[in-house]
Amino acid sequence: MNTILISNDDGVKGPGLRPLIKELSKIGKVYVVVPKKQMSGTGHGITLAKFKKTEKIEKDFYAIKGGTPADCVKYALYSFLKNKVDLVVSGINTCPNLGQDVIYSGTVGAAREGALKGIPSLAVSAAEMYAQDYEHSAAATREIAEKVLKRKKHFKNVCLNINIPRNYKGMKIVPLGLRAYDENVETVVDKKGNFSYKLSGRYVSGGKNKGSDIDAVENGYISVTPLMLNQTDFSLIKKVKL
């Protein structure tokens, strides 16, 4: 039986977690290690030189207090499960992770950590803002996971970034696009003259992204993007001299 590790960045109460556990339990032995609380936007951040307390939620289900998504996967692979994992699945995230979102996403960070260990890994997101229904996304994830597990050697050191819209028409393997955001920093000054800052903004559009993950989702398809771990621009190495 395959061993599947589930993590996320939405924490124990993430609405996409239980549907995902239910579906993946149909195809393997599932273990869950997630942050205790919401940890969105933490990317691939890890905690160094500090102990993090673990809370047992139920059998084979643990929460890491103050841990990042990548922490959770590291702790599971090095301690909880001793690297005996066939598949890492992170999600289901409550919002899309498209284009450059993969850089900031804790969901993707957790899956990428699995890929760094040579384990096929999926980062799964609902392709709508603050989704309410996750059953269809969980079922689609199970179907993709089954295919990946049958061909594990082809997905070693690769993180698949997956976005699942409602009533999807099918699935497309596509590259990342580039999302456009209207971003700003809100500033507040207290009585002592100290500044506080808060990043805010909203998604504007996908711009010119024909054939990308953004385009696929906007047209009702599940987007699947294989993310490489080596980010080196080899073509530039040959062209540039400093």
XYZ file of N, CA and C in Angstrom:
726
model
N 0.839 -1.201 0.000
C 0.000 0.000 0.000
C 0.875 1.251 0.000
N 0.502 2.230 -0.800
C 1.246 3.483 -0.863
C 1.048 4.309 0.400
N 2.103 4.994 0.791
C 2.044 5.907 1.935
C 1.995 7.335 1.419
N 0.990 8.075 1.850
C 0.771 9.441 1.369
C 0.849 10.415 2.534
N 1.682 11.428 2.395
C 1.784 12.494 3.387
C 0.996 13.701 2.911
N 0.087 14.185 3.742
C -0.676 15.392 3.435
C -0.212 16.535 4.338
N 0.005 17.687 3.744
C 0.268 18.899 4.508
C -0.523 20.039 3.858
N -0.407 21.243 4.395
C -1.068 22.403 3.790
C -0.511 23.682 4.389
N -1.057 24.824 4.005
C -0.683 26.078 4.666
C -1.886 26.734 5.343
N -3.055 26.079 5.285
C -4.262 26.621 5.904
C -4.489 26.079 7.306
N -3.652 25.154 7.756
C -3.733 24.668 9.113
C -4.778 23.594 9.343
N -4.941 23.253 10.609
C -5.841 22.179 11.021
C -7.270 22.418 10.544
N -7.694 23.681 10.551
C -9.072 24.004 10.197
C -9.248 24.358 8.719
N -8.237 24.139 7.920
C -8.359 24.408 6.485
C -9.518 23.630 5.895
N -10.453 24.291 5.228
C -11.654 23.609 4.733
C -11.401 22.551 3.669
N -10.256 22.618 3.009
C -9.961 21.629 1.980
C -9.263 20.391 2.510
N -8.909 20.392 3.793
C -8.108 19.296 4.341
C -8.894 17.992 4.486
N -10.042 18.037 5.142
C -10.807 16.806 5.393
C -11.285 16.132 4.101
N -11.798 16.889 3.128
C -12.165 16.228 1.867
C -10.974 15.547 1.194
N -9.795 16.162 1.304
C -8.596 15.587 0.703
C -8.204 14.297 1.417
N -8.262 14.307 2.743
C -7.951 13.101 3.515
C -8.891 11.965 3.115
N -10.164 12.279 3.020
C -11.173 11.269 2.685
C -10.889 10.618 1.335
N -10.573 11.412 0.339
C -10.345 10.874 -1.009
C -9.030 10.104 -1.104
N -7.967 10.646 -0.548
C -6.665 9.988 -0.683
C -6.579 8.717 0.161
N -7.416 8.623 1.173
C -7.456 7.405 1.986
C -7.967 6.211 1.177
N -8.602 6.488 0.040
C -9.097 5.424 -0.825
C -7.970 4.744 -1.606
N -6.815 5.415 -1.704
C -5.741 4.873 -2.546
C -4.439 4.630 -1.781
N -4.437 4.892 -0.469
C -3.215 4.666 0.290
C -3.385 4.938 1.767
N -2.323 4.704 2.511
C -2.286 5.007 3.929
C -1.897 6.464 4.084
N -2.773 7.243 4.711
C -2.583 8.695 4.785
C -2.086 9.122 6.162
N -1.070 9.975 6.149
C -0.584 10.640 7.357
C -0.717 12.144 7.133
N -1.069 12.859 8.171
C -1.284 14.301 8.059
C -0.375 15.040 9.035
N 0.421 15.968 8.523
C 1.238 16.850 9.363
C 1.074 18.256 8.802
N 0.378 19.120 9.540
C 0.043 20.454 9.059
C 0.377 21.501 10.119
N 0.468 22.765 9.723
C 0.629 23.825 10.719
C -0.613 23.886 11.613
N -0.418 24.291 12.842
C -1.550 24.423 13.756
C -2.518 25.503 13.268
N -1.944 26.610 12.782
C -2.766 27.730 12.336
C -2.430 28.104 10.895
N -3.178 29.066 10.390
C -3.004 29.563 9.028
C -1.573 30.058 8.803
N -0.942 29.587 7.727
C 0.433 29.984 7.403
C 0.580 30.337 5.920
N -0.457 30.920 5.337
C -0.413 31.303 3.927
C 0.674 32.352 3.685
N 1.254 32.300 2.501
C 2.239 33.305 2.105
C 3.613 33.102 2.698
N 3.856 31.942 3.298
C 5.165 31.686 3.907
C 6.153 31.053 2.934
N 5.702 30.790 1.719
C 6.599 30.240 0.708
C 7.263 28.964 1.161
N 8.580 28.892 0.944
C 9.344 27.708 1.337
C 10.138 27.971 2.614
N 9.642 28.884 3.424
C 10.335 29.232 4.661
C 10.403 28.066 5.633
N 11.524 27.984 6.367
C 11.694 26.953 7.383
C 12.142 27.598 8.689
N 11.987 26.874 9.779
C 12.387 27.358 11.098
C 13.738 26.760 11.471
N 14.685 27.632 11.818
C 16.026 27.175 12.173
C 16.300 27.385 13.664
N 16.948 26.423 14.273
C 17.463 26.509 15.651
C 16.383 26.764 16.703
N 15.163 26.369 16.430
C 14.086 26.503 17.411
C 13.264 25.218 17.436
N 12.851 24.814 18.633
C 11.970 23.661 18.749
C 10.528 24.082 18.508
N 9.771 23.228 17.835
C 8.346 23.466 17.605
C 7.546 22.324 18.234
N 6.553 22.675 19.010
C 5.749 21.662 19.685
C 4.772 21.006 18.721
N 4.581 19.720 18.940
C 3.659 18.940 18.123
C 2.424 18.574 18.924
N 1.273 18.704 18.292
C 0.012 18.325 18.924
C -0.638 17.208 18.111
N -0.984 16.107 18.784
C -1.661 15.018 18.106
C -3.146 15.336 18.051
N -3.676 15.469 16.837
C -5.091 15.787 16.654
C -5.928 14.522 16.749
N -5.458 13.483 16.089
C -6.085 12.162 16.123
C -5.080 11.174 15.556
N -5.473 9.947 15.364
C -4.539 8.942 14.848
C -3.966 9.353 13.490
N -2.642 9.363 13.405
C -1.926 9.691 12.162
C -2.163 11.116 11.689
N -2.530 12.003 12.590
C -2.832 13.404 12.253
C -2.178 14.293 13.315
N -1.197 15.099 12.868
C -0.439 15.941 13.793
C -0.423 17.397 13.321
N -0.349 18.307 14.292
C -0.235 19.730 13.996
C 1.043 20.262 14.630
N 1.741 21.103 13.905
C 2.970 21.715 14.392
C 2.669 23.162 14.777
N 2.836 23.487 16.051
C 2.541 24.838 16.538
C 3.612 25.815 16.072
N 3.211 26.781 15.274
C 4.148 27.772 14.753
C 5.019 27.279 13.627
N 4.766 26.072 13.142
C 5.567 25.519 12.058
C 5.096 25.989 10.701
N 6.023 26.137 9.771
C 5.671 26.486 8.398
C 5.256 25.220 7.654
N 4.630 25.350 6.502
C 4.301 24.161 5.713
C 5.530 23.317 5.378
N 6.620 23.970 5.009
C 7.849 23.220 4.703
C 8.396 22.535 5.945
N 8.290 23.197 7.110
C 8.678 22.556 8.375
C 7.931 21.239 8.554
N 6.630 21.294 8.328
C 5.781 20.118 8.546
C 6.235 18.935 7.710
N 6.567 19.202 6.451
C 7.012 18.120 5.572
C 8.391 17.618 5.997
N 9.276 18.527 6.371
C 10.602 18.114 6.846
C 10.487 17.235 8.084
N 9.702 17.672 9.058
C 9.563 16.899 10.298
C 8.994 15.511 9.999
N 8.022 15.475 9.101
C 7.395 14.191 8.761
C 8.391 13.255 8.091
N 9.129 13.765 7.118
C 10.037 12.912 6.350
C 11.256 12.467 7.142
N 11.748 13.332 8.039
C 12.950 13.004 8.794
C 12.662 12.324 10.120
N 11.429 12.490 10.630
C 11.144 11.948 11.953
C 9.899 11.067 11.995
N 8.745 11.645 11.707
C 7.491 10.900 11.824
C 7.497 9.626 10.982
N 7.868 9.778 9.721
C 7.719 8.678 8.766
C 9.047 8.119 8.260
N 10.151 8.729 8.687
C 11.485 8.221 8.335
C 11.663 8.004 6.834
N 11.158 8.956 6.057
C 11.334 8.941 4.592
C 10.563 7.834 3.866
N 9.710 7.111 4.556
C 8.931 6.053 3.910
C 7.628 6.614 3.342
N 7.776 7.499 2.378
C 6.625 8.187 1.786
C 6.667 8.036 0.275
N 5.538 7.681 -0.319
C 5.457 7.511 -1.771
C 4.965 8.763 -2.484
N 4.225 9.599 -1.758
C 3.635 10.792 -2.384
C 3.382 11.855 -1.317
N 3.727 13.101 -1.645
C 3.398 14.245 -0.788
C 2.334 15.067 -1.493
N 1.259 15.382 -0.776
C 0.192 16.215 -1.333
C -0.057 17.379 -0.385
N 0.029 18.580 -0.900
C -0.195 19.784 -0.098
C -1.476 20.472 -0.567
N -2.378 20.743 0.370
C -3.630 21.416 0.007
C -4.806 20.851 0.792
N -5.995 21.095 0.339
C -6.340 21.859 -0.854
C -6.430 23.328 -0.458
N -5.670 24.180 -1.116
C -5.662 25.595 -0.772
C -6.987 26.258 -1.120
N -7.341 27.278 -0.351
C -8.643 27.928 -0.520
C -8.701 28.891 -1.700
N -7.561 29.215 -2.291
C -7.499 30.165 -3.411
C -6.508 29.643 -4.454
N -6.547 30.182 -5.655
C -5.622 29.714 -6.693
C -4.168 30.022 -6.364
N -3.275 29.214 -6.894
C -1.842 29.513 -6.894
C -1.379 29.406 -8.336
N -1.468 30.522 -9.033
C -1.170 30.584 -10.460
C -0.015 31.549 -10.722
N 0.697 31.312 -11.821
C 1.773 32.228 -12.172
C 2.778 32.375 -11.047
N 3.160 33.627 -10.758
C 4.176 33.893 -9.744
C 3.705 33.623 -8.321
N 2.444 33.276 -8.142
C 1.951 32.898 -6.806
C 2.766 31.743 -6.230
N 3.323 30.892 -7.104
C 4.043 29.714 -6.609
C 5.278 30.103 -5.800
N 5.765 31.326 -5.992
C 6.941 31.779 -5.247
C 6.577 32.047 -3.788
N 5.399 32.613 -3.575
C 4.974 33.016 -2.235
C 4.198 31.932 -1.496
N 3.660 30.992 -2.213
C 2.705 30.031 -1.669
C 3.312 29.028 -0.687
N 2.738 28.960 0.518
C 3.120 27.925 1.468
C 2.664 26.558 1.006
N 1.547 26.518 0.283
C 1.058 25.262 -0.289
C 2.105 24.661 -1.214
N 2.637 25.485 -2.099
C 3.654 25.015 -3.037
C 4.956 24.712 -2.304
N 5.285 25.529 -1.295
C 6.503 25.304 -0.528
C 6.540 23.923 0.109
N 5.409 23.497 0.656
C 5.329 22.171 1.283
C 5.550 21.075 0.251
N 4.913 21.194 -0.902
C 5.067 20.188 -1.950
C 6.488 20.196 -2.509
N 7.043 21.367 -2.677
C 8.410 21.455 -3.199
C 9.399 20.779 -2.247
N 9.133 20.867 -0.955
C 10.012 20.211 0.016
C 10.015 18.701 -0.199
N 8.851 18.150 -0.501
C 8.786 16.728 -0.812
C 9.577 16.396 -2.054
N 9.452 17.246 -3.073
C 10.178 17.017 -4.326
C 11.689 17.081 -4.113
N 12.141 17.939 -3.208
C 13.568 18.026 -2.909
C 14.119 16.710 -2.363
N 13.256 15.928 -1.753
C 13.653 14.622 -1.232
C 13.454 13.511 -2.258
N 13.109 13.893 -3.494
C 12.937 12.904 -4.542
C 11.603 12.199 -4.521
N 10.625 12.782 -3.798
C 9.301 12.175 -3.685
C 8.324 12.915 -4.602
N 7.561 12.212 -5.435
C 6.543 12.884 -6.249
C 5.631 13.720 -5.348
N 5.389 14.959 -5.749
C 4.665 15.880 -4.876
C 3.669 16.731 -5.641
N 2.507 16.942 -5.027
C 1.439 17.731 -5.632
C 1.103 18.918 -4.743
N 1.011 20.092 -5.337
C 0.502 21.281 -4.649
C -0.863 21.572 -5.264
N -1.917 21.469 -4.463
C -3.280 21.525 -5.004
C -4.034 22.735 -4.456
N -4.657 23.477 -5.366
C -5.426 24.664 -4.978
C -6.773 24.681 -5.679
N -7.765 25.216 -4.989
C -9.061 25.480 -5.609
C -8.918 26.725 -6.473
N -9.372 26.662 -7.711
C -9.183 27.773 -8.648
C -10.309 28.800 -8.545
N -10.594 29.213 -7.313
C -11.569 30.265 -7.063
C -11.222 30.885 -5.721
N -11.594 32.132 -5.526
C -11.255 32.803 -4.284
C -12.150 32.325 -3.146
N -11.507 31.853 -2.081
C -12.200 31.406 -0.870
C -13.313 30.407 -1.190
N -12.902 29.319 -1.799
C -13.835 28.263 -2.200
C -14.605 27.714 -1.006
N -15.812 27.270 -1.258
C -16.671 26.696 -0.221
C -16.837 25.187 -0.379
N -16.671 24.694 -1.606
C -16.878 23.274 -1.897
C -15.567 22.659 -2.375
N -15.164 21.556 -1.732
C -13.876 20.945 -2.057
C -13.981 19.490 -2.502
N -15.180 18.951 -2.523
C -15.333 17.542 -2.875
C -14.854 17.255 -4.295
N -15.213 18.124 -5.249
C -14.797 17.893 -6.634
C -13.286 18.037 -6.780
N -12.688 18.980 -6.045
C -11.236 19.160 -6.095
C -10.516 17.960 -5.487
N -11.059 17.437 -4.389
C -10.455 16.282 -3.733
C -10.512 15.044 -4.630
N -11.655 14.859 -5.300
C -11.805 13.712 -6.200
C -10.834 13.816 -7.381
N -10.685 15.023 -7.925
C -9.755 15.225 -9.041
C -8.318 14.989 -8.589
N -8.006 15.411 -7.373
C -6.664 15.197 -6.830
C -6.375 13.706 -6.696
N -7.356 12.955 -6.230
C -7.181 11.502 -6.105
C -6.878 10.874 -7.467
N -7.594 11.297 -8.489
C -7.391 10.738 -9.827
C -5.987 11.054 -10.345
N -5.532 12.277 -10.110
C -4.184 12.658 -10.540
C -3.149 11.897 -9.728
N -3.388 11.784 -8.419
C -2.450 11.067 -7.545
C -2.295 9.617 -7.971
N -3.385 8.986 -8.352
C -3.320 7.594 -8.805
C -2.421 7.460 -10.031
N -2.548 8.384 -10.960
C -1.737 8.352 -12.178
C -0.259 8.576 -11.856
N 0.007 9.495 -10.948
C 1.393 9.787 -10.567
C 2.017 8.593 -9.857
N 1.286 7.968 -8.957
C 1.808 6.817 -8.220
C 2.131 5.639 -9.137
N 1.399 5.518 -10.232
C 1.658 4.430 -11.185
C 2.923 4.674 -12.006
N 3.352 5.955 -12.053
C 4.535 6.306 -12.854
C 5.498 7.144 -12.024
N 5.756 6.713 -10.798
C 6.535 7.494 -9.843
C 7.901 7.926 -10.360
N 8.559 7.042 -11.091
C 9.924 7.359 -11.537
C 9.970 8.568 -12.470
N 8.852 8.863 -13.125
C 8.804 10.006 -14.034
C 8.603 11.332 -13.293
N 8.236 11.260 -12.029
C 7.917 12.482 -11.285
C 8.876 12.735 -10.131
N 10.024 12.069 -10.156
C 11.019 12.280 -9.118
C 11.598 13.685 -9.226
N 11.716 14.379 -8.093
C 12.262 15.749 -8.047
C 11.432 16.754 -8.833
N 10.138 16.467 -8.994
C 9.229 17.400 -9.673
C 8.030 17.681 -8.776
N 7.683 18.948 -8.681
C 6.475 19.356 -7.951
C 5.419 19.745 -8.980
N 4.266 19.107 -8.916
C 3.175 19.460 -9.830
C 2.275 20.495 -9.157
N 2.188 21.662 -9.752
C 1.298 22.699 -9.231
C -0.051 22.583 -9.935
N -1.104 22.333 -9.156
C -2.419 21.996 -9.705
C -3.477 22.975 -9.217
N -4.268 23.504 -10.146
C -5.382 24.400 -9.806
C -6.659 23.832 -10.411
N -7.687 23.684 -9.565
C -8.893 22.967 -9.986
C -10.126 23.877 -9.923
N -10.682 24.242 -11.079
C -11.900 25.063 -11.093
C -13.150 24.218 -10.897
N -14.250 24.871 -10.574
C -15.536 24.171 -10.484
C -15.977 23.723 -11.867
N -16.672 22.610 -11.926
C -17.232 22.123 -13.196
C -16.195 22.116 -14.319
N -15.012 21.621 -13.999
C -13.926 21.637 -14.980
C -14.246 20.749 -16.180
N -13.721 21.169 -17.344
C -13.965 20.469 -18.605
C -12.965 19.337 -18.849
N -11.830 19.442 -18.215
C -10.762 18.480 -18.436
C -9.501 18.986 -17.774
N -8.351 18.541 -18.263
C -7.082 18.908 -17.653
C -6.071 19.271 -18.720
N -5.237 20.272 -18.439
C -4.191 20.671 -19.377
C -2.858 20.801 -18.642
N -1.803 20.289 -19.273
C -0.446 20.439 -18.761
C 0.109 21.715 -19.381
N 0.368 22.714 -18.557
C 0.675 24.054 -19.072
C 1.787 24.729 -18.262
N 2.467 25.708 -18.864
C 3.487 26.463 -18.119
C 2.839 27.533 -17.242
N 3.641 28.108 -16.370
C 3.162 29.221 -15.545
C 2.920 30.451 -16.403
N 1.927 31.239 -16.007
C 1.694 32.533 -16.628
C 2.229 33.629 -15.718
N 1.719 34.840 -15.902
C 2.117 35.972 -15.062
C 0.869 36.748 -14.678
N 0.568 36.780 -13.393
C -0.633 37.462 -12.914
C -0.339 38.933 -12.638
N -1.336 39.775 -12.883
C -1.203 41.208 -12.606
C -1.994 41.551 -11.349
N -1.326 42.219 -10.394
C -1.969 42.609 -9.145
C -1.913 44.122 -8.963
N -2.943 44.650 -8.342
C -2.944 46.052 -7.921
C -2.521 46.055 -6.454
N -1.221 46.195 -6.223
C -0.690 46.079 -4.867
C -0.374 47.443 -4.264
N -0.507 47.544 -2.965
C -0.117 48.756 -2.259
C 0.206 48.432 -0.810
N 0.870 49.349 -0.155
C 1.230 49.191 1.252
C 0.498 50.243 2.072
N -0.338 49.787 2.974
C -1.055 50.686 3.869
C -0.131 51.086 5.023
N -0.162 52.358 5.382
C 0.723 52.872 6.425
C -0.088 53.512 7.543
N 0.285 53.194 8.768
C -0.353 53.786 9.949
C 0.751 54.311 10.858
N 0.555 55.517 11.402
C 1.535 56.117 12.304
C 0.908 56.268 13.686
N 1.590 55.763 14.726
C 1.034 55.895 16.079
C 1.451 57.226 16.701
N 1.055 57.450 17.926
C 1.301 58.737 18.601
C 2.787 59.019 18.816
N 3.591 57.973 18.831
C 5.032 58.133 19.041
C 5.794 58.295 17.719
N 5.049 58.284 16.637
C 5.680 58.445 15.342
C 6.217 57.168 14.731
N 5.844 56.030 15.311
C 6.273 54.748 14.767
C 5.348 54.308 13.629
N 5.937 53.797 12.584
C 5.168 53.393 11.404
C 4.832 51.901 11.450
N 3.622 51.575 11.017
C 3.218 50.192 10.827
C 2.787 50.032 9.379
N 3.157 48.914 8.780
C 2.874 48.688 7.366
C 2.076 47.414 7.164
N 1.204 47.433 6.173
C 0.404 46.270 5.831
C 0.293 46.177 4.310
N 0.684 45.035 3.776
C 0.579 44.817 2.336
C -0.851 44.432 1.982
N -1.404 45.075 0.978
C -2.754 44.745 0.526
C -2.814 44.896 -0.988
N -3.915 44.476 -1.559
C -4.069 44.572 -3.008
C -5.098 43.588 -3.505
N -5.242 43.538 -4.812
C -6.224 42.629 -5.396
C -5.727 42.171 -6.759
N -6.227 41.013 -7.152
C -5.877 40.461 -8.456
C -6.607 41.250 -9.537
N -5.873 41.638 -10.570
C -6.465 42.424 -11.658
C -6.749 41.540 -12.868
N -5.719 40.877 -13.375
C -5.920 40.036 -14.555
C -4.721 39.139 -14.770
N -4.870 38.250 -15.729
C -3.772 37.374 -16.108
C -2.946 37.946 -17.241
N -3.332 39.106 -17.760
C -2.580 39.708 -18.848
C -2.570 38.845 -20.091
N -1.481 38.879 -20.827
C -1.342 38.077 -22.050
C -0.739 36.729 -21.681
N -1.597 35.782 -21.415
C -1.128 34.495 -20.916
C -1.720 33.321 -21.681
N -1.873 33.457 -22.977
C -2.441 32.376 -23.769
C -1.598 31.112 -23.635
N -2.258 29.996 -23.347
C -1.567 28.732 -23.213
C -0.948 28.488 -21.848
N -1.179 29.402 -20.890
C -0.590 29.279 -19.557
C -1.565 28.632 -18.580
N -1.117 28.469 -17.328
C -1.996 27.950 -16.284
C -3.179 28.886 -16.041
N -2.939 30.177 -16.131
C -4.001 31.165 -15.937
C -5.063 31.027 -17.024
N -4.606 30.885 -18.253
C -5.511 30.733 -19.395
C -6.331 29.448 -19.269
N -5.684 28.364 -18.861
C -6.380 27.080 -18.727
C -7.508 27.171 -17.707
N -7.215 27.738 -16.551
C -8.218 27.853 -15.492
C -9.358 28.777 -15.898
N -9.017 29.896 -16.541
C -10.053 30.844 -16.969
C -10.985 30.222 -18.008
N -10.501 29.193 -18.690
C -11.321 28.510 -19.690
C -11.925 27.212 -19.161
N -11.852 27.017 -17.838
C -12.543 25.896 -17.210
C -11.794 24.589 -17.135
N -10.463 24.632 -17.269
C -9.669 23.410 -17.215
C -8.811 23.357 -15.954
N -8.568 22.156 -15.471
C -7.584 21.969 -14.404
C -6.214 22.266 -15.001
N -5.437 23.104 -14.341
C -4.076 23.375 -14.811
C -3.087 22.543 -13.997
N -2.174 21.897 -14.693
C -1.113 21.137 -14.053
C 0.214 21.650 -14.607
N 1.056 22.190 -13.719
C 2.338 22.738 -14.144
C 3.477 22.034 -13.414
N 4.349 21.325 -14.145
C 5.510 20.688 -13.511
C 6.553 21.762 -13.172
N 6.881 21.884 -11.895
C 7.855 22.872 -11.449
C 9.191 22.197 -11.183
N 10.231 22.671 -11.864
C 11.572 22.133 -11.670
C 12.187 22.716 -10.399
N 13.085 21.962 -9.795
C 13.760 22.440 -8.592
C 14.978 23.292 -8.930
N 15.634 22.986 -10.026
C 16.802 23.747 -10.454
C 16.340 24.969 -11.238
N 16.498 26.155 -10.658
C 16.007 27.383 -11.282
C 17.073 28.102 -12.103
N 18.180 27.444 -12.359
C 19.269 28.057 -13.107
C 18.852 28.396 -14.540
N 19.183 29.590 -14.986
C 18.972 29.978 -16.382
C 20.239 29.611 -17.151
N 20.274 28.387 -17.691
C 21.481 27.903 -18.360
C 21.792 28.686 -19.632
N 20.763 29.189 -20.311
C 21.008 29.955 -21.537
C 21.742 31.253 -21.226
N 21.459 31.850 -20.077
C 22.103 33.114 -19.706
C 23.560 32.885 -19.301
N 23.836 31.742 -18.718
C 25.230 31.424 -18.346
C 26.127 31.491 -19.573
N 25.617 31.027 -20.708
C 26.395 31.006 -21.942
C 26.527 32.388 -22.577
N 25.562 33.270 -22.282
C 25.530 34.569 -22.958
C 26.230 35.701 -22.195
N 26.186 35.625 -20.863
C 26.623 36.773 -20.056
C 28.021 36.570 -19.485
N 28.821 37.617 -19.569
C 30.132 37.643 -18.935
C 30.213 38.856 -18.006
N 30.623 38.634 -16.778
C 30.691 39.720 -15.804
C 32.156 39.994 -15.418
